Coordinates of N, CA, C and O and ligand atoms in Angstrom, one line a residue:
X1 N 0.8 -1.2 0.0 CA 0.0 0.0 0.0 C 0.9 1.2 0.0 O 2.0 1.3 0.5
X2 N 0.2 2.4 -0.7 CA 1.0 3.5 -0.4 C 1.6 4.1 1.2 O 1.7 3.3 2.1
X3 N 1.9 5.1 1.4 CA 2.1 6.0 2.6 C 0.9 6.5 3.0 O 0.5 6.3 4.2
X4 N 0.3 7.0 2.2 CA -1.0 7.8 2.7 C -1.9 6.6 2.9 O -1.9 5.5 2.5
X5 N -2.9 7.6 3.9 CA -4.0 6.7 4.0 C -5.1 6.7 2.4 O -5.1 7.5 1.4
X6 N -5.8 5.2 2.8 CA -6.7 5.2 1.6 C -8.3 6.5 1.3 O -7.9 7.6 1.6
X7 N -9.1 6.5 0.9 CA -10.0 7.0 0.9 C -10.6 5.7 2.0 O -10.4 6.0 3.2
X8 N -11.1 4.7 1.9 CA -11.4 4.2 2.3 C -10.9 3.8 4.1 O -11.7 3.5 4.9
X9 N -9.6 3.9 4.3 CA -9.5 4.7 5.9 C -9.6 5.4 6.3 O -9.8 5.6 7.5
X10 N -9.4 6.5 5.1 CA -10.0 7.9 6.2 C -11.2 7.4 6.3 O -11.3 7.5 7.6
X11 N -12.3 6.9 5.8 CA -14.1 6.5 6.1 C -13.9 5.9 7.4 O -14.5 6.2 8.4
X12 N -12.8 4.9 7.5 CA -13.3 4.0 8.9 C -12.6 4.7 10.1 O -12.8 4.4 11.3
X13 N -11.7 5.7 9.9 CA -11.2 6.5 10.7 C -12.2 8.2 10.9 O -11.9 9.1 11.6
X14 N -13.1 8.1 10.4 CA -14.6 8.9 10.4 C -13.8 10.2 9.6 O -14.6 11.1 9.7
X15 N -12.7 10.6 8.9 CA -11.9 11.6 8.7 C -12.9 12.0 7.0 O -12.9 12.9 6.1
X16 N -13.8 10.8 7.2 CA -14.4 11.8 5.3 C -15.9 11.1 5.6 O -15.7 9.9 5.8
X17 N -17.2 11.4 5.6 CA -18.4 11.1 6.3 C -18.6 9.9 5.0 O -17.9 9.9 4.0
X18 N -19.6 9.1 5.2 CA -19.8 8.0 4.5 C -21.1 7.9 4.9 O -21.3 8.3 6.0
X19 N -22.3 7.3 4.2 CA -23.4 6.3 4.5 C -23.3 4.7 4.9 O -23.5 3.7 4.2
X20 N -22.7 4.8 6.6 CA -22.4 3.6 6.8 C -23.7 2.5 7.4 O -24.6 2.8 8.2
X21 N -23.4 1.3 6.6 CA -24.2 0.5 6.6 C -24.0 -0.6 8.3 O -24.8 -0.6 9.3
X22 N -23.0 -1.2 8.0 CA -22.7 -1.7 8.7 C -21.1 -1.7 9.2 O -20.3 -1.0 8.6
X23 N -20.7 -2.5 10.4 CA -19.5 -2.5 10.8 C -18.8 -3.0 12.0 O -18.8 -1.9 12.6
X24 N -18.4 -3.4 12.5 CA -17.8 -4.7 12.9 C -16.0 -4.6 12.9 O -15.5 -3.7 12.3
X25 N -15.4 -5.4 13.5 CA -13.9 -4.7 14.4 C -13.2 -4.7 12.9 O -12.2 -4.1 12.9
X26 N -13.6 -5.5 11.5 CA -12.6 -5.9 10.8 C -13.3 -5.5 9.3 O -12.5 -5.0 8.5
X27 N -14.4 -5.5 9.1 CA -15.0 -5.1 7.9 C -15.8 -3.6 8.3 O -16.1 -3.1 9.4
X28 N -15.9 -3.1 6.9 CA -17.2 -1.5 7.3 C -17.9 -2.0 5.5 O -17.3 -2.2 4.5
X29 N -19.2 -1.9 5.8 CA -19.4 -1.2 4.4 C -20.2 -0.3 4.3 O -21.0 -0.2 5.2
X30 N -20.5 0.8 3.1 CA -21.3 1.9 3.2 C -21.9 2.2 1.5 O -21.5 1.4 0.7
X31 N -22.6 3.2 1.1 CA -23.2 3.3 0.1 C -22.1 4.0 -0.5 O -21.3 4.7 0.1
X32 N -22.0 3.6 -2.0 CA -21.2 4.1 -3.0 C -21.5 5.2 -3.0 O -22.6 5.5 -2.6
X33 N -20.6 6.2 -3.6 CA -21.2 7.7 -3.8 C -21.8 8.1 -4.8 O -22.2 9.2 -5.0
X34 N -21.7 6.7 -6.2 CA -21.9 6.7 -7.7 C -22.7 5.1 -7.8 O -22.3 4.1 -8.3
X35 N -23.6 5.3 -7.3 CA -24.4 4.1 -7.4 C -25.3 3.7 -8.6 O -26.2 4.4 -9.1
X36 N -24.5 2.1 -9.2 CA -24.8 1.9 -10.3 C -25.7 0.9 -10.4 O -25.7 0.1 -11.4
X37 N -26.6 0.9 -9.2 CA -27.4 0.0 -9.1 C -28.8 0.4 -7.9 O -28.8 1.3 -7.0
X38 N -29.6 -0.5 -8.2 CA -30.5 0.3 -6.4 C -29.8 -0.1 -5.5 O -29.8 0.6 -4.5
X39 N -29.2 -1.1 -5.5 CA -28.4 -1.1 -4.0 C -26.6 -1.4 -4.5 O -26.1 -2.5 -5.0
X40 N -26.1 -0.4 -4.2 CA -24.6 -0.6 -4.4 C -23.9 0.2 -3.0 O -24.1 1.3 -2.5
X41 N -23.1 -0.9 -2.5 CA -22.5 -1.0 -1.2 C -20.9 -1.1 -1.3 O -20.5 -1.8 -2.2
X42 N -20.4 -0.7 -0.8 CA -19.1 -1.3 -0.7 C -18.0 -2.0 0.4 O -17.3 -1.4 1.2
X43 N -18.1 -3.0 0.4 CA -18.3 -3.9 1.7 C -16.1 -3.9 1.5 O -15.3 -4.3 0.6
X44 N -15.8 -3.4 2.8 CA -14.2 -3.5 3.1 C -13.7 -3.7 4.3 O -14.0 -3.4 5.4
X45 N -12.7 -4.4 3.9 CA -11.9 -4.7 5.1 C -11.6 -3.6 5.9 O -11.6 -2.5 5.3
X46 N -11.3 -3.6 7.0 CA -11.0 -2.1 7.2 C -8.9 -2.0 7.2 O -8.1 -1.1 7.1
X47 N -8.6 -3.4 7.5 CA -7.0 -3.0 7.1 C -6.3 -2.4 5.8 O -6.9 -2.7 4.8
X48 N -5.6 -1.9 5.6 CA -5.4 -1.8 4.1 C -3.7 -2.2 3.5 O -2.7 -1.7 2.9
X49 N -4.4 -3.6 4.5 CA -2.7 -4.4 4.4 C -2.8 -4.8 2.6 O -1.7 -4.7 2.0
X50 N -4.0 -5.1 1.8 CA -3.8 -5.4 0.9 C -5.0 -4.6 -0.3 O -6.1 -4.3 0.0
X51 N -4.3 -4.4 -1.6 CA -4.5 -3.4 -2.1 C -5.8 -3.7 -3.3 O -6.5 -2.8 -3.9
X52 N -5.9 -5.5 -3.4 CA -6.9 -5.8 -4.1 C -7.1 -7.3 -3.5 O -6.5 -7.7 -2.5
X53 N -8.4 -8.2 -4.4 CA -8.9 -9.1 -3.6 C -7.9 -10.1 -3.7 O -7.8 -10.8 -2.7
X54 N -6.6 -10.5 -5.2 CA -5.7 -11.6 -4.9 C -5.1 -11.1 -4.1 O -4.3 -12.1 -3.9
X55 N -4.6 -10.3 -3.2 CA -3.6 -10.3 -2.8 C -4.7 -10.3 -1.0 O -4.1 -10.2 0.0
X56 N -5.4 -10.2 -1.1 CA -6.5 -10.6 -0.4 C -6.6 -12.2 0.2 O -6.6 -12.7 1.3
X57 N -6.8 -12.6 -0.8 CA -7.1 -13.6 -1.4 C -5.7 -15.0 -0.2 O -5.9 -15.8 0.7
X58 N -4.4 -14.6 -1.0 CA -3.9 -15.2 -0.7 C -3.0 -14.6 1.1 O -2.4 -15.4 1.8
X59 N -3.0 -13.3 1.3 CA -2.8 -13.4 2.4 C -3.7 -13.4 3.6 O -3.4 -13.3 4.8
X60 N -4.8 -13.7 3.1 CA -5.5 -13.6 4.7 C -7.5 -14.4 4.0 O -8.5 -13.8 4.0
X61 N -7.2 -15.4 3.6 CA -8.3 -16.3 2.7 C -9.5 -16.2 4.1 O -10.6 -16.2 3.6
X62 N -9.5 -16.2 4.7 CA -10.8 -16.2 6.0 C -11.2 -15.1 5.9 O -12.4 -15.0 5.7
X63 N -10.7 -14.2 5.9 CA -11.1 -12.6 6.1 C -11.9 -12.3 5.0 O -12.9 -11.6 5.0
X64 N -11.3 -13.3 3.7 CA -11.9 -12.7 2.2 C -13.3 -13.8 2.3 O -14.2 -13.6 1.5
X65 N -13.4 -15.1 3.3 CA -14.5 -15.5 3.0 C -15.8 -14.4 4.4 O -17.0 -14.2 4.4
X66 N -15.0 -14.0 5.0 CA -15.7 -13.6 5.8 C -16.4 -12.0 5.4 O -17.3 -11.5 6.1
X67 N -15.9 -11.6 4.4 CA -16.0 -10.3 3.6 C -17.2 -10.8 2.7 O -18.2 -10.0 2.5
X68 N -17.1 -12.1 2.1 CA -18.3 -12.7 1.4 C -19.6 -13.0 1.9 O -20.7 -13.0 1.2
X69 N -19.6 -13.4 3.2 CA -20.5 -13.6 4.4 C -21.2 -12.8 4.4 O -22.4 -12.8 4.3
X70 N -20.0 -11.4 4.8 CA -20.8 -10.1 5.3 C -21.9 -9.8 4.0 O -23.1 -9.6 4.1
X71 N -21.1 -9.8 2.7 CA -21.9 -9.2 1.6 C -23.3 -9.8 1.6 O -24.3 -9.1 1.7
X72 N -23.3 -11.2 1.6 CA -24.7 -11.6 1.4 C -25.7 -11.3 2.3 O -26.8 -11.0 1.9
X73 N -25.0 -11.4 3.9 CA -25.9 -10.9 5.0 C -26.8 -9.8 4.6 O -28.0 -9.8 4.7
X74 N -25.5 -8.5 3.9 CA -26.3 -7.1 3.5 C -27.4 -7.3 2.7 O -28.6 -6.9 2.9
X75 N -27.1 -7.9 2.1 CA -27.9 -8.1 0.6 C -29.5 -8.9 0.8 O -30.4 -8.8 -0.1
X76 N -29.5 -9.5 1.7 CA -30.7 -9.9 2.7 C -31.4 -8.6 3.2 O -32.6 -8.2 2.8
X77 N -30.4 -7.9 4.1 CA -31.0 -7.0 4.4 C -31.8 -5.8 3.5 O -33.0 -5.6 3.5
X78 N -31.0 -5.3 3.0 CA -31.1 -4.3 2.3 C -31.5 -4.3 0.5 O -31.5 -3.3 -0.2
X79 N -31.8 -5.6 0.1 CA -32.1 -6.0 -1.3 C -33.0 -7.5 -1.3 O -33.3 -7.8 -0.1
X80 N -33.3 -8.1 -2.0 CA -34.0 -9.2 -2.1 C -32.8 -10.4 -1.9 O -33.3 -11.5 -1.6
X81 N -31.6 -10.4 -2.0 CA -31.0 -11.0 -1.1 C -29.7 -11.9 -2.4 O -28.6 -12.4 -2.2
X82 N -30.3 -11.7 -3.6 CA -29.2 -12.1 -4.8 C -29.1 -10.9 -5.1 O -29.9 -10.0 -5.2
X83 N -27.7 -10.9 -5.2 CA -26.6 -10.1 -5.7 C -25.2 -10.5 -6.6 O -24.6 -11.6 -6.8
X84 N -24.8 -9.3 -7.2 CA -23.5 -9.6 -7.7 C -23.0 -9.0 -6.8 O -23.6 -8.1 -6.1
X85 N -21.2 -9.6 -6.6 CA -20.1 -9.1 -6.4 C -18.9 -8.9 -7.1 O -18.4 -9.8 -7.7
X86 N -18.4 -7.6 -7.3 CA -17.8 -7.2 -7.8 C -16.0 -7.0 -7.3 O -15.6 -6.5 -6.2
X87 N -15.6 -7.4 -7.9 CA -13.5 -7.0 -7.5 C -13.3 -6.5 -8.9 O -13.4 -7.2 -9.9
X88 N -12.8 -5.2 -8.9 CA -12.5 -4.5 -9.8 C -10.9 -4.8 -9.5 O -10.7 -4.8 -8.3
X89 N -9.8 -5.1 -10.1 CA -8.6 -5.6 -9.7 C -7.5 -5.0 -11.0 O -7.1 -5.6 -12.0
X90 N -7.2 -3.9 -10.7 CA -6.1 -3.5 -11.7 C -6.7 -2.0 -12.5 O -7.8 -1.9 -13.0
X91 N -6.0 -1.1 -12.5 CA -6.0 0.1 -13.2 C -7.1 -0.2 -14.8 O -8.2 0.1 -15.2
X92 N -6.3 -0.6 -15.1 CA -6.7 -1.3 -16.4 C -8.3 -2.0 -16.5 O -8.8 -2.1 -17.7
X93 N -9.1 -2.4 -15.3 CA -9.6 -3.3 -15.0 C -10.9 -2.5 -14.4 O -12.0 -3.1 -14.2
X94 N -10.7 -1.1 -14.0 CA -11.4 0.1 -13.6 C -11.1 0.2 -12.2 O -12.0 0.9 -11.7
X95 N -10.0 -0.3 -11.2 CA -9.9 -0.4 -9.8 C -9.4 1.6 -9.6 O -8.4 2.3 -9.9
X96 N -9.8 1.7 -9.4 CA -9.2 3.7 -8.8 C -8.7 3.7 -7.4 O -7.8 4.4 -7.1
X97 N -9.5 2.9 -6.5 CA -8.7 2.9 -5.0 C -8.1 1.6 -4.6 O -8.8 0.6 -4.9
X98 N -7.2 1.4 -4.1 CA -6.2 0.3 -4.1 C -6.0 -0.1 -2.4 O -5.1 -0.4 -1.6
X99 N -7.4 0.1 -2.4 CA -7.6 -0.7 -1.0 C -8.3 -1.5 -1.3 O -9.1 -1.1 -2.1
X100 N -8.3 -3.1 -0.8 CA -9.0 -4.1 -1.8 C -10.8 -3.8 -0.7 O -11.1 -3.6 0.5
X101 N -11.4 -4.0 -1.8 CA -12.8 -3.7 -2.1 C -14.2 -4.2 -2.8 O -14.4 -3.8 -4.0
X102 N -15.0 -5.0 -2.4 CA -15.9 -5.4 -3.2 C -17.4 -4.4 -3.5 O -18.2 -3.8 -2.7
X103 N -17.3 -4.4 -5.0 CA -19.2 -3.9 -5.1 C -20.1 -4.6 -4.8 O -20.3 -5.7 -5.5
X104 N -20.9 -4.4 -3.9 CA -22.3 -5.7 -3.6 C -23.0 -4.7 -4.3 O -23.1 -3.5 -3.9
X105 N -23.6 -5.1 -5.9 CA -24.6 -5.2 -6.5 C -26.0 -5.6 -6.7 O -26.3 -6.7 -7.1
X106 N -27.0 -4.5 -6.2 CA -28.4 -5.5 -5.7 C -29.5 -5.2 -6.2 O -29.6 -3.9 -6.2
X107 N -30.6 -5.7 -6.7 CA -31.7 -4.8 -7.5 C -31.6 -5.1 -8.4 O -30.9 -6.1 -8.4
X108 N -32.2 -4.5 -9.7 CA -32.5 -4.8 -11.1 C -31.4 -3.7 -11.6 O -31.5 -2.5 -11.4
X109 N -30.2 -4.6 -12.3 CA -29.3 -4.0 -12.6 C -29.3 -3.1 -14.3 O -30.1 -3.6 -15.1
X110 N -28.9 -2.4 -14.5 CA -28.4 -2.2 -16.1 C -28.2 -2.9 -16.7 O -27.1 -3.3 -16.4
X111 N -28.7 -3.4 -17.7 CA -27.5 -4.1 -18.7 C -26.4 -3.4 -18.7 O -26.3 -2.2 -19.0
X112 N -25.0 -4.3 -18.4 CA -23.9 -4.0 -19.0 C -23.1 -3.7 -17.8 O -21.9 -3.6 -17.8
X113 N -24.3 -3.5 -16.6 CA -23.4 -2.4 -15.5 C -22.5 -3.6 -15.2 O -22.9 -4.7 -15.3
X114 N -21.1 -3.1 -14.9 CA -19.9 -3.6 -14.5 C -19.2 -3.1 -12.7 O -18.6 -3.7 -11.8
X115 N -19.7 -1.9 -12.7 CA -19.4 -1.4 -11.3 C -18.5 -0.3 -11.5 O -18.1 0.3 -10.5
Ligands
AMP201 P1 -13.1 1.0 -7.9 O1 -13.2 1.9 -9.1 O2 -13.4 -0.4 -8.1 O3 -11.7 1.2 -7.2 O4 -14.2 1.5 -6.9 C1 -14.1 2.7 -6.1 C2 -15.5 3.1 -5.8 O5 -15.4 4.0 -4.7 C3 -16.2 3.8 -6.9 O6 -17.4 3.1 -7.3 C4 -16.6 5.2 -6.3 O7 -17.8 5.7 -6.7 C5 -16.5 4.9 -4.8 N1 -16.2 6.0 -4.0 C6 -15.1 6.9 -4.1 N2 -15.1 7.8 -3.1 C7 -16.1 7.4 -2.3 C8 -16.6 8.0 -1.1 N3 -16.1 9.0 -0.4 N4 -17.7 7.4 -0.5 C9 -18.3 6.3 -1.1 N5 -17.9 5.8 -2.3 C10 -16.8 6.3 -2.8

């Protein structure tokens, strides 16, 4: 990870206001600010030991199933309960913040929407 903090820790560090949904000692998630769906969340770890979901993935695999957990929980709550999940993973790929991050996608989507 860089030096600076993420966008996404200044949110769990309350330093930039968010629509927080939920949150818990290890995940936060809150409403996108560009929501491309009726329900678009972004459900994060709150460490920003790693910068996308492989690297996610392979250093800390419980966290990333428990990150999956949480999404569906939301998605119960707050949508009819199927959703997509989203890992945007690489510049190239549309990732802009490099704190690893999933889109919980919920509702009657766009054709096409990607996140
Ligand atoms: P990505 O492009 O996959 O890295 O996703 C970053 C997402 O963060 C985008 O969908 C943005 O709309 C969203 N975003 C950026 N800043 C904020 C913010 N302050 N609060 C909520 N969502 C944000």
């Amino acid at each position: 990870m860089s030096d600076s903090p993420s966008i996404f820790s200044r949110i769990v560090a309350r330093e930039i206001p968010a629509d927080i949904v939920f949150e818990n000692d290890e995940i936060i998630a809150f409403r996108d600010i560009a929501p491309q769906a009726p329900l678009h969340l972004l459900v994060v770890p709150k460490t920003d030991a790693y910068a996308d979901v492989t690297e996610l993935a392979a250093g800390d695999p419980q966290l990333l199933a428990r990150l999956v957990a949480t999404a569906k929980q939301l998605a119960e709550q707050h949508s009819q309960g199927e959703f997509r999940l989203v890992f945007n993973t690489g510049a190239s790929a549309g990732q802009t913040i490099f704190h690893v991050h999933a889109h919980l996608l919920g509702g009657t989507l766009a054709e096409g929407t990607l996140a």
